[in-house]
Amino acid sequence: MVRVEISLFATLRSYHPQGRDRGSEGFTLKVESATTLAQIYDTLGIPPEEVKMNFVNNRHQSPDYQVQEGDKIALFPPIAGG
Amino acid sequence: MAKFIRVNMTDLTVDVSTVPSEYSKMGGRGLTSHFIFNEVNPECHPLGPNNKLIFAPGIVTGTAAPSSGRISVGAKSPLTGGIKESNSGTPFSQSLARLGYKAIVIEGQPENKKDLYLLKVTEDDAELIGANELEGKGAYETVTSLNEQYQDSDVCCIGPAGEKKMTMAGICFNDPEYRASRYSGRGGLGAVMGSKGLKAIVVEKGGCLIAPLDEDVFRAGQRKLVEGLRNHGVTQPGGTLNAFGTAALINVLNQAGGLPTRNFREGVFEGAEKISGEHMAEVIKERGGAGMTGHACHPGCVIQCSNVYPRPDGSDHVSCIEYESAWSLGANLGVDNLDQVAEMIRICNDVGIDTIEAGVALGVAMEAGLAEFGDGEAAIKLLKEIGKGSPLGHILGNGAGFTGRAFGVVRIPVVKNQAMPAYEPRAVKGIGITYITTPMGADHTAGYTIAPEILGVGGQLDPLDPKGKMEISRAFQAVTAFVDSCGYCLFITFATTDIPSATEGMVETVNGVLGTEYTPDDIVEEGLEILRLEKTFNERAGFTHKDDRPPEFMRYEKLPPHNHVYDVPDEELDEVWNF
């Protein structure tokens, strides 16, 4: 098992395990080693099409990235601006 | 036929005539840059009698095209010394276009430098009226009083900073509810307006939607573009731009390690969440009252990314908190208090200054020890000095570069003396190429490579890898020059980049209005032509390839957390202009 820290942003905050009101708080998840980001979406009940950007330790990663102990994961829906 | 207003401030005369034929198919930035190229001596003093200021709605502004209420303002910039176009979304632009005006040109300079004037524009005429009673008035009071005096009119004005000819002064336009909140902020155009003795312009509302030359082509294009905007994840109703505003980018850039923090010392800000769009939306919901997200800067916008931020008692504090301002007056100063950020934006709006240039100048001032990073109250006090016009206020009000030189600071994040916006070039290499090479001085909107580098719009590139970014920056700069000429909000490009039919729609609306036959493939060439003119103007003003370089500190200081320097080679930067 590995532990990862997860933060959800914008509309994805409604998928926070402790409810939308806790959406701004990060949380720790314990998962099997070699778990992918896509599997984490599934665990959290996030439809994969709602996730546009994954950052792991400040770097972009694709949904098939396999998480490692201590990873800091940030998930975003489509966002833009200027 | 469309009309053209020329206001001569030397002899105080106004001429309204048919638009010169060479400009009849132009609008927005294409028109302002061609005009400045044709009529302004590149070597003139930007605040002297030989500079000219031009206001031009976009090609489709005033029609039923979605999100198209932009106005371009052009002149030789007193901040950069080069050509400048700065655009804003406002009902003022739609009113001007619907009265049949292609442009307003302000030239000359009054003999008595203390006198102030107001230009009143109606459907048939335009006249100059003495306005000394508005001297020293903030933009809020100016817009409110002119709205009372000239009912059913839209307003453009400068604040005290423009009157004092400070080079961070912007030009203010009203929003649909007559807030002094929409700015052509960049490049010191407010100082140019101040140098002409012009305090304000009021444009009568009225006129009707502009009828396209080819209604069928226009309607077909409009439908495709609206559909694209409504189906794209970013611009759709209830999408992130609509629900959280542009400040939703605070957390994104922070996670990417590219949010410039404490005067570009770091790329991650520990207080990012507290100044983010997500937090702002929560505060707006909790406080209620005048607060709202999903606010439109002009009627007919389908994106509606603006907002009204309320005080704790629910009263209107400021519109709006956008990404650039939340960053420049927040993370860049180490300030994580959104109410303090809101107060600083309100001061900027009232004094009439660019929030980006103001925030970066304050960051440089903090670097110099004038206040501690993180001290929001001290930042507010410094900002107020600009409005007062104190000696310190004049130093700060002349921008980040001037402030840095005044206090012996080395870490000055400017290109062509214009402050860098909210994306760290050392963490996002392509946007650095845009900052460094655009004729405008550091400007993210000139070629927003953040879309593919960070946001996954139009592809997904590694932001830290410089390879291939030169071509992307050049292409984005060209497309942007075209979009800025149409009068469309740049944010339509998120949909047009990902959805080919939306691009077709954009082009068809232009063809419908002008009777032209542009294809989507023509956009880049049209944009490159505008860039060539702008570049040539700058060369004649004395710019060389040495002005297309990053601030030196970014070449040797590694930026945490990625610990990269800016490593796009000089040769690659120069290659942008090899077309």
XYZ file of C-alpha atoms in Angstrom:
661
model
C 0.000 0.000 0.000
C 1.093 3.586 -0.608
C -0.243 6.827 0.799
C -0.909 9.833 -1.411
C -2.202 13.314 -0.691
C -5.032 14.504 -2.898
C -6.411 17.991 -3.541
C -9.502 18.649 -5.649
C -10.217 21.937 -7.387
C -13.104 23.927 -8.852
C -16.099 21.748 -9.781
C -14.295 18.539 -8.713
C -14.593 19.617 -5.070
C -18.083 18.155 -4.974
C -16.418 14.715 -5.067
C -14.560 15.237 -1.777
C -15.015 12.075 0.326
C -16.167 14.137 3.328
C -18.586 16.139 1.222
C -18.567 19.319 -0.825
C -18.232 21.523 2.282
C -14.782 20.079 2.902
C -13.846 20.479 -0.747
C -10.989 22.906 -0.174
C -9.215 20.543 2.226
C -6.659 18.055 1.004
C -6.966 14.438 2.140
C -4.836 11.325 2.334
C -5.729 8.179 0.444
C -4.233 4.721 0.964
C -4.132 2.722 -2.251
C -2.463 -0.406 -3.625
C 0.947 0.243 -5.155
C 0.826 0.711 -8.931
C -2.634 2.299 -8.677
C -3.195 4.740 -11.546
C -4.687 8.200 -11.399
C -7.630 6.888 -13.434
C -8.278 4.294 -10.733
C -8.216 7.059 -8.136
C -10.904 8.948 -10.101
C -12.949 5.769 -9.894
C -12.374 5.398 -6.164
C -13.565 8.964 -5.630
C -16.544 8.565 -7.978
C -15.258 11.208 -10.403
C -16.344 10.609 -14.013
C -13.045 10.535 -15.961
C -14.340 12.988 -18.558
C -14.618 15.632 -15.832
C -10.867 15.600 -15.123
C -8.769 17.693 -17.472
C -5.491 18.264 -15.605
C -3.529 16.048 -13.208
C -0.549 17.498 -11.388
C 1.658 15.179 -9.347
C 4.363 16.942 -7.330
C 3.925 20.046 -9.520
C 4.296 18.137 -12.806
C 1.637 17.202 -15.340
C 0.849 13.485 -15.464
C -1.515 11.432 -17.601
C -4.387 9.332 -16.144
C -2.313 6.153 -16.484
C 0.430 7.474 -14.169
C 1.088 4.984 -11.341
C 1.159 6.728 -8.001
C 4.050 6.454 -5.564
C 4.366 6.857 -1.815
C 3.999 10.476 -0.754
C 2.790 11.812 -4.098
C 0.974 15.105 -3.913
C -1.838 14.892 -6.436
C -3.973 17.781 -7.685
C -6.984 17.159 -9.939
C -8.646 19.890 -12.019
C -11.594 20.096 -14.429
C -11.202 22.148 -17.642
C -10.028 25.617 -16.579
C -8.831 28.605 -18.542
C -8.639 32.327 -18.258
C -6.147 35.071 -18.640
C -20.788 54.457 -44.570
C -18.936 54.155 -41.316
C -17.699 57.361 -39.719
C -14.351 58.446 -38.331
C -13.927 61.102 -35.634
C -10.784 63.214 -35.512
C -10.358 65.400 -32.469
C -7.649 68.034 -32.676
C -6.767 69.035 -29.127
C -4.427 71.821 -30.294
C -7.125 73.950 -31.863
C -9.992 72.157 -30.098
C -11.817 71.171 -33.268
C -13.688 67.996 -34.078
C -14.128 66.534 -37.531
C -16.609 63.771 -38.273
C -16.190 62.292 -41.722
C -16.441 59.070 -43.675
C -13.888 56.469 -42.680
C -10.817 56.583 -44.972
C -11.174 53.744 -47.487
C -7.929 52.090 -46.448
C -9.429 51.438 -43.000
C -12.929 50.462 -44.096
C -12.345 46.698 -43.751
C -10.409 46.987 -40.515
C -11.331 47.116 -36.862
C -9.854 46.756 -33.385
C -6.110 46.146 -33.202
C -5.657 45.854 -36.983
C -7.042 49.347 -37.348
C -5.252 50.926 -34.388
C -1.870 49.467 -35.339
C -2.194 50.399 -39.031
C -3.220 53.903 -38.025
C -0.355 54.391 -35.557
C 2.067 52.976 -38.130
C 0.771 55.361 -40.794
C 0.370 58.544 -38.777
C 2.623 58.564 -35.709
C 6.335 59.352 -35.898
C 7.953 56.393 -34.085
C 10.543 58.760 -32.599
C 8.000 61.159 -31.089
C 7.675 61.671 -27.351
C 4.671 59.555 -26.307
C 3.345 62.376 -24.134
C 4.013 65.164 -26.649
C 1.809 66.715 -29.325
C 2.877 64.315 -32.076
C 1.570 61.122 -30.520
C -1.982 60.099 -31.403
C -4.511 58.069 -29.455
C -7.038 55.933 -31.301
C -10.113 54.059 -30.068
C -11.546 51.396 -32.381
C -14.307 48.832 -31.810
C -13.672 45.460 -33.442
C -14.928 44.381 -36.866
C -17.931 42.458 -35.478
C -18.469 44.632 -32.384
C -22.014 45.989 -32.321
C -23.432 42.975 -34.157
C -25.134 39.991 -32.540
C -21.860 38.017 -32.565
C -21.236 36.511 -29.113
C -18.641 37.948 -26.700
C -17.592 40.619 -29.176
C -17.842 43.870 -27.210
C -14.143 44.722 -27.180
C -12.573 48.071 -27.886
C -8.945 48.499 -28.900
C -6.998 51.557 -27.853
C -3.725 52.351 -29.605
C -0.867 54.865 -29.386
C 2.880 54.969 -28.923
C 3.298 53.722 -25.361
C 4.945 55.968 -22.760
C 5.761 52.821 -20.756
C 7.511 50.805 -23.455
C 8.368 53.458 -26.033
C 6.908 51.150 -28.677
C 3.566 50.625 -30.341
C 0.691 49.707 -28.053
C -2.720 48.172 -28.385
C -4.685 47.451 -25.242
C -8.259 46.187 -25.399
C -11.195 46.002 -23.061
C -14.716 44.522 -22.940
C -17.370 47.187 -22.402
C -20.772 48.404 -23.620
C -18.940 51.609 -24.681
C -17.487 49.752 -27.639
C -20.863 48.418 -28.743
C -22.464 51.864 -28.490
C -19.697 53.478 -30.532
C -19.971 50.807 -33.222
C -23.777 50.953 -33.333
C -23.696 54.708 -33.887
C -21.665 53.918 -36.983
C -18.216 54.998 -35.794
C -15.148 53.038 -36.891
C -12.774 55.010 -34.699
C -12.097 58.073 -32.584
C -8.682 59.686 -33.065
C -7.276 62.161 -30.540
C -4.350 64.244 -31.785
C -2.454 67.397 -30.842
C -2.305 68.929 -27.411
C -4.005 71.996 -25.856
C -1.910 75.121 -25.384
C -3.075 75.431 -21.793
C -1.854 72.162 -20.291
C -4.088 72.536 -17.241
C -7.406 72.524 -19.048
C -9.423 69.330 -19.207
C -12.026 68.392 -21.804
C -14.730 65.874 -22.403
C -15.700 64.540 -25.822
C -19.421 64.015 -26.309
C -20.339 61.672 -29.155
C -23.862 61.398 -30.548
C -25.206 59.669 -33.640
C -24.643 62.689 -35.874
C -21.936 64.681 -34.198
C -19.155 64.956 -31.669
C -18.135 67.982 -29.620
C -15.526 68.986 -27.062
C -16.814 70.373 -23.783
C -14.731 71.927 -20.997
C -14.410 69.562 -18.045
C -12.170 71.302 -15.517
C -14.687 70.389 -12.812
C -13.563 66.764 -13.184
C -9.908 67.534 -12.373
C -8.451 65.075 -9.903
C -11.637 63.023 -9.715
C -11.327 59.276 -9.387
C -12.766 57.048 -12.076
C -15.665 55.947 -9.844
C -16.851 59.509 -9.246
C -16.216 60.484 -12.862
C -18.258 57.623 -14.308
C -21.078 58.112 -11.787
C -21.343 61.858 -12.327
C -21.150 61.605 -16.118
C -23.741 58.841 -16.061
C -26.071 61.172 -14.161
C -25.344 64.127 -16.406
C -25.457 62.298 -19.739
C -28.109 59.678 -19.271
C -28.231 56.735 -21.649
C -24.572 57.125 -22.500
C -21.499 54.993 -22.013
C -18.383 56.463 -20.493
C -14.629 56.273 -20.916
C -12.304 58.243 -18.656
C -8.963 58.511 -16.937
C -8.306 58.814 -13.222
C -5.789 61.044 -11.413
C -2.876 58.850 -12.584
C -3.709 59.592 -16.212
C -3.982 63.303 -15.505
C -0.547 63.146 -13.877
C 0.750 61.272 -16.931
C 2.036 58.295 -14.987
C 3.107 55.459 -17.248
C 0.999 52.810 -15.494
C -2.176 54.817 -16.118
C -4.916 52.989 -17.975
C -8.119 54.017 -19.702
C -11.329 53.105 -17.912
C -14.682 52.125 -19.428
C -17.977 51.438 -17.693
C -19.460 47.973 -17.318
C -23.200 47.365 -17.988
C -24.102 48.664 -14.496
C -21.882 51.769 -14.845
C -19.081 50.614 -12.606
C -15.694 52.121 -13.413
C -14.208 48.698 -13.860
C -13.288 47.782 -17.419
C -9.779 48.788 -18.409
C -7.502 49.121 -21.358
C -4.917 48.986 -18.667
C -1.612 48.148 -20.191
C 1.133 50.362 -21.503
C 0.226 53.740 -20.044
C -2.444 54.759 -22.544
C -4.181 56.710 -19.760
C -1.123 58.954 -19.614
C -1.406 59.606 -23.357
C -5.074 60.554 -22.891
C -4.044 62.798 -19.980
C -1.334 64.431 -22.087
C -4.050 65.434 -24.558
C -6.099 67.076 -21.802
C -8.933 64.632 -22.432
C -10.549 63.478 -19.187
C -13.484 61.558 -20.619
C -15.567 60.503 -23.592
C -19.310 59.941 -23.395
C -21.017 58.049 -26.190
C -24.745 58.150 -26.571
C -26.390 54.755 -26.381
C -28.671 54.060 -29.260
C -28.327 52.911 -32.766
C -29.316 49.352 -33.470
C -27.464 46.111 -34.063
C -25.153 46.460 -37.026
C -26.637 44.727 -40.056
C -24.086 42.451 -41.733
C -23.529 42.781 -45.490
C -24.346 39.103 -45.837
C -26.866 38.173 -43.184
C -26.942 34.452 -44.047
C -23.189 33.992 -43.815
C -23.109 35.963 -40.580
C -25.966 34.008 -38.973
C -24.448 30.663 -39.920
C -21.126 31.730 -38.391
C -22.751 33.110 -35.281
C -24.577 29.810 -34.684
C -21.395 27.762 -35.053
C -19.445 30.006 -32.702
C -22.171 30.119 -30.044
C -22.468 26.334 -30.220
C -18.704 25.965 -29.822
C -18.625 28.285 -26.803
C -21.563 26.508 -25.185
C -20.049 23.070 -25.701
C -16.468 23.751 -24.626
C -15.713 22.741 -21.044
C -14.104 26.068 -20.247
C -16.619 28.501 -21.728
C -19.915 26.625 -21.315
C -22.643 27.943 -18.994
C -21.715 26.882 -15.464
C -18.212 26.023 -16.662
C -15.206 27.122 -14.690
C -14.866 30.581 -16.289
C -18.509 31.279 -15.577
C -18.601 29.807 -12.065
C -15.184 30.787 -10.683
C -13.897 33.500 -13.013
C -10.368 33.618 -14.338
C -8.994 33.421 -10.785
C -9.593 29.656 -10.936
C -6.149 29.731 -12.540
C -4.464 30.654 -9.239
C -4.516 27.056 -7.995
C -3.630 25.674 -11.432
C -0.491 27.774 -11.869
C 0.401 27.196 -8.236
C 0.255 23.431 -8.783
C 2.342 23.853 -11.941
C 4.992 25.704 -9.932
C 4.507 28.712 -12.191
C 2.688 31.234 -9.967
C 5.170 34.107 -9.534
C 5.455 34.677 -5.804
C 7.045 37.526 -3.819
C 8.376 39.405 -6.825
C 9.200 36.359 -8.921
C 11.361 34.650 -6.277
C 9.346 31.419 -6.167
C 6.771 29.567 -8.260
C 4.527 28.292 -5.467
C 2.573 30.453 -3.021
C 1.531 28.835 0.262
C -1.480 31.175 0.474
C -2.772 30.456 -3.033
C -6.038 28.858 -1.917
C -7.097 32.002 -0.058
C -6.851 34.189 -3.177
C -8.194 31.574 -5.586
C -11.333 31.677 -7.708
C -12.721 28.798 -5.678
C -12.369 30.745 -2.421
C -13.670 33.932 -4.050
C -16.807 32.113 -5.241
C -17.376 30.745 -1.727
C -17.053 34.202 -0.163
C -19.432 35.670 -2.740
C -21.977 32.948 -1.968
C -21.638 33.340 1.795
C -21.823 37.130 1.858
C -24.534 37.449 -0.785
C -25.752 41.006 -1.276
C -24.249 42.662 -4.330
C -21.811 39.805 -4.854
C -22.082 37.660 -7.930
C -20.119 35.376 -10.206
C -21.144 34.928 -13.841
C -21.135 38.684 -14.430
C -20.849 39.970 -18.011
C -18.510 42.834 -18.907
C -20.782 43.700 -21.835
C -24.232 42.613 -23.045
C -24.143 39.640 -25.390
C -21.270 37.796 -23.744
C -22.072 34.101 -23.442
C -19.037 33.348 -21.244
C -19.640 35.867 -18.425
C -16.409 35.399 -16.459
C -16.537 38.656 -14.511
C -17.687 38.988 -10.912
C -18.700 41.459 -8.241
C -16.918 40.929 -4.946
C -18.849 42.029 -1.845
C -17.698 43.449 1.472
C -18.575 41.450 4.617
C -21.838 43.448 4.812
C -22.758 42.436 1.262
C -22.162 45.849 -0.315
C -20.333 46.126 -3.642
C -16.597 46.243 -2.951
C -15.122 45.814 -6.414
C -15.600 44.361 -9.858
C -13.801 42.355 -10.645
C -11.303 40.022 -9.028
C -9.648 38.392 -11.997
C -6.661 36.104 -12.137
C -4.104 38.737 -13.038
C -5.179 41.129 -10.278
C -5.563 38.398 -7.616
C -2.031 37.356 -8.485
C -0.310 40.749 -8.908
C -1.744 42.200 -5.693
C -1.876 38.828 -3.916
C 0.743 36.123 -4.493
C 3.217 38.551 -6.032
C 3.159 40.551 -2.796
C 2.865 37.495 -0.543
C -0.630 38.726 0.435
C -3.246 36.023 1.056
C -6.147 38.185 2.225
C -8.774 38.500 -0.508
C -10.444 41.533 1.105
C -7.123 43.367 1.001
C -6.640 42.323 -2.613
C -10.160 43.584 -3.401
C -9.372 46.919 -1.769
C -6.194 47.256 -3.827
C -8.085 46.500 -7.053
C -10.649 49.128 -6.094
C -7.882 51.686 -5.548
C -6.358 50.795 -8.934
C -9.742 51.152 -10.648
C -10.332 54.523 -9.006
C -6.861 56.019 -9.439
C -6.895 54.683 -12.975
C -3.928 52.319 -13.123
C -3.130 48.893 -14.548
C -3.440 46.248 -11.811
C -0.602 44.194 -13.310
C 1.885 47.053 -13.515
C 0.775 48.297 -10.070
C 1.189 44.901 -8.400
C 4.590 44.272 -9.968
C 5.779 47.784 -9.039
C 4.699 47.121 -5.439
C 6.523 43.793 -5.513
C 9.684 45.557 -6.636
C 9.129 48.180 -3.912
C 8.855 45.388 -1.324
C 12.041 43.900 -2.733
C 13.624 47.292 -2.079
C 12.442 47.181 1.524
C 9.648 49.769 1.365
C 7.325 47.199 2.972
C 7.462 43.565 4.033
C 6.154 40.876 1.706
C 2.817 39.704 3.066
C 1.907 43.040 4.630
C -1.328 43.876 2.807
C -2.041 47.029 4.784
C 1.392 48.423 3.919
C 0.760 47.592 0.264
C -2.551 49.496 0.384
C -0.762 52.506 1.865
C 1.886 52.465 -0.876
C -0.813 52.193 -3.541
C -2.616 55.223 -2.127
C 0.549 57.288 -2.640
C 0.003 56.951 -6.400
C -3.420 58.574 -6.203
C -2.066 61.318 -3.949
C 0.635 62.104 -6.450
C 3.351 62.247 -3.794
C 6.977 61.922 -4.938
C 6.906 58.242 -3.904
C 3.580 57.873 -5.703
C 5.116 59.248 -8.881
C 7.951 56.739 -8.655
C 5.589 53.791 -8.145
C 3.101 55.161 -10.678
C 5.707 55.065 -13.387
C 5.870 51.302 -13.212
C 7.943 48.369 -12.073
C 11.016 49.240 -14.155
C 11.135 52.841 -12.985
C 10.580 51.800 -9.354
C 13.354 49.231 -9.581
C 15.813 51.742 -10.984
C 14.829 54.321 -8.355
C 15.649 51.916 -5.538
C 18.560 49.944 -6.991
C 16.693 46.662 -7.411
C 18.136 43.989 -9.718
C 15.191 41.578 -9.783
C 12.877 43.612 -12.036
C 10.467 41.376 -13.981
C 9.839 43.494 -17.081
C 10.303 43.204 -20.837
C 10.511 46.432 -22.838
C 9.894 48.054 -19.446
C 6.415 46.508 -19.136
C 5.696 44.308 -16.115
C 5.350 40.570 -16.581
C 1.923 39.072 -15.918
C 0.996 36.046 -13.812
C 2.889 33.207 -15.482
C 6.517 32.519 -14.559
C 8.585 32.153 -17.731
C 11.102 29.885 -15.984
C 8.298 27.400 -15.260
C 6.366 27.882 -18.520
C 8.871 28.441 -21.292
C 6.562 29.240 -24.200
C 4.758 32.114 -22.527
C 8.190 33.615 -21.882
C 8.786 33.681 -25.640
C 5.553 35.639 -26.045
C 6.474 38.085 -23.245
C 9.905 38.652 -24.712
C 9.125 38.923 -28.414
C 5.706 40.579 -28.674
C 5.965 44.204 -29.813
C 3.746 45.108 -26.841
C 6.183 44.453 -23.983
C 5.579 41.587 -21.540
C 1.987 40.575 -22.254
C 0.404 37.145 -21.808
C -2.597 37.975 -23.988
C -0.355 38.576 -27.019
C 0.124 34.825 -27.559
C -1.385 32.712 -24.816
C 0.700 29.544 -25.013
C -0.529 28.700 -21.507
C -3.439 26.980 -23.289
C -1.384 24.019 -24.578
C 1.441 24.301 -22.018
C -0.705 24.176 -18.872
C -4.421 23.902 -19.626
C -4.505 21.075 -22.158
C -6.304 23.269 -24.693
C -5.010 22.697 -28.227
C -2.737 19.857 -27.107
C -0.642 19.110 -24.042
C 2.974 20.231 -23.971
C 5.600 20.047 -21.225
C 5.758 23.601 -19.869
C 9.390 23.160 -18.773
C 10.640 22.055 -22.184
C 11.612 24.944 -24.492
C 11.578 22.792 -27.648
C 9.053 23.744 -30.295
C 7.694 26.664 -28.329
C 8.981 29.351 -30.695
C 6.689 28.228 -33.510
C 3.741 27.967 -31.139
C 4.276 31.420 -29.687
C 4.551 32.935 -33.170
C 1.381 31.207 -34.386
C -0.539 32.213 -31.271
C 0.682 35.809 -31.602
C -0.582 35.893 -35.191
C -4.007 34.407 -34.428
C -4.360 36.766 -31.474
C -3.670 39.808 -33.642
C -6.556 38.699 -35.873
C -8.936 37.984 -32.961
C -8.071 41.357 -31.384
C -9.017 42.989 -34.687
C -12.419 41.287 -34.786
C -13.443 42.639 -31.391
C -13.881 39.155 -30.010
C -12.864 38.370 -26.461
C -9.655 36.356 -26.510
C -11.432 33.691 -24.464
C -13.334 32.497 -27.527
C -10.020 31.015 -28.662
C -10.299 28.197 -26.114
C -13.276 26.943 -28.124
C -11.897 27.894 -31.540
C -8.606 26.110 -30.790
C -10.333 22.838 -29.912
C -13.432 22.960 -32.126
C -12.849 23.548 -35.880
C -16.471 24.568 -36.539
C -16.136 27.350 -33.946
C -13.161 28.742 -35.890
C -15.219 28.573 -39.081
C -17.969 30.402 -37.245
C -15.640 33.185 -36.122
C -14.350 33.676 -39.677
C -17.852 33.551 -41.175
C -19.110 36.282 -38.862
C -16.261 38.498 -40.085
C -17.043 37.622 -43.713
C -20.718 38.303 -43.102
C -19.992 41.779 -41.736
C -17.339 42.795 -44.256
C -18.361 40.847 -47.357
C -14.894 39.296 -47.416
C -13.951 35.701 -48.162
C -11.467 34.847 -45.454
C -10.904 31.164 -44.734
C -9.641 29.813 -41.400
C -6.256 29.362 -43.091
C -6.046 33.107 -43.792
C -6.171 34.067 -40.124
C -2.488 33.483 -39.412
C -1.334 35.450 -42.474
C -3.632 38.345 -41.596
C -2.268 38.334 -38.056
C 1.359 38.127 -39.206
C 0.801 41.222 -41.351
C -0.300 43.172 -38.268
C 2.688 41.874 -36.295
C 5.066 42.959 -39.097
C 3.733 46.510 -38.947
C 4.020 46.645 -35.164
C 7.542 45.266 -35.232
C 8.581 47.743 -37.915
C 7.182 50.645 -35.884
C 9.239 49.511 -32.906
C 12.401 49.176 -34.998
C 11.905 52.729 -36.258
C 11.443 53.807 -32.643
C 14.904 52.366 -31.910
C 14.205 48.808 -30.756
C 16.666 46.049 -31.691
C 16.964 42.330 -30.984
C 18.510 43.304 -27.639
C 15.055 44.424 -26.550
C 13.761 40.897 -27.217
C 15.515 39.455 -24.193
C 14.391 38.257 -20.743
C 15.392 40.140 -17.592
C 18.943 38.995 -16.888
C 18.183 37.590 -13.413
C 15.964 34.939 -14.995
C 19.015 33.614 -16.859
C 20.959 32.864 -13.654
C 18.450 32.583 -10.767
C 16.815 29.168 -10.513
C 13.116 29.296 -9.714
C 11.791 26.845 -7.135
C 10.186 24.328 -7.122
C 11.454 23.209 -10.564
C 14.765 25.044 -10.178
C 14.918 26.066 -13.820
C 16.458 29.217 -15.253
C 15.014 30.725 -18.435
C 16.766 28.582 -20.999
C 15.221 29.496 -24.345
C 18.321 30.539 -26.355
C 18.599 34.081 -27.760
C 18.749 32.650 -31.295
C 15.410 30.938 -30.749
C 13.875 34.181 -29.517
C 15.121 36.004 -32.625
C 13.718 33.242 -34.824
C 10.157 34.299 -33.900
C 10.562 37.167 -36.361
C 11.980 35.081 -39.175
C 8.875 34.809 -41.320
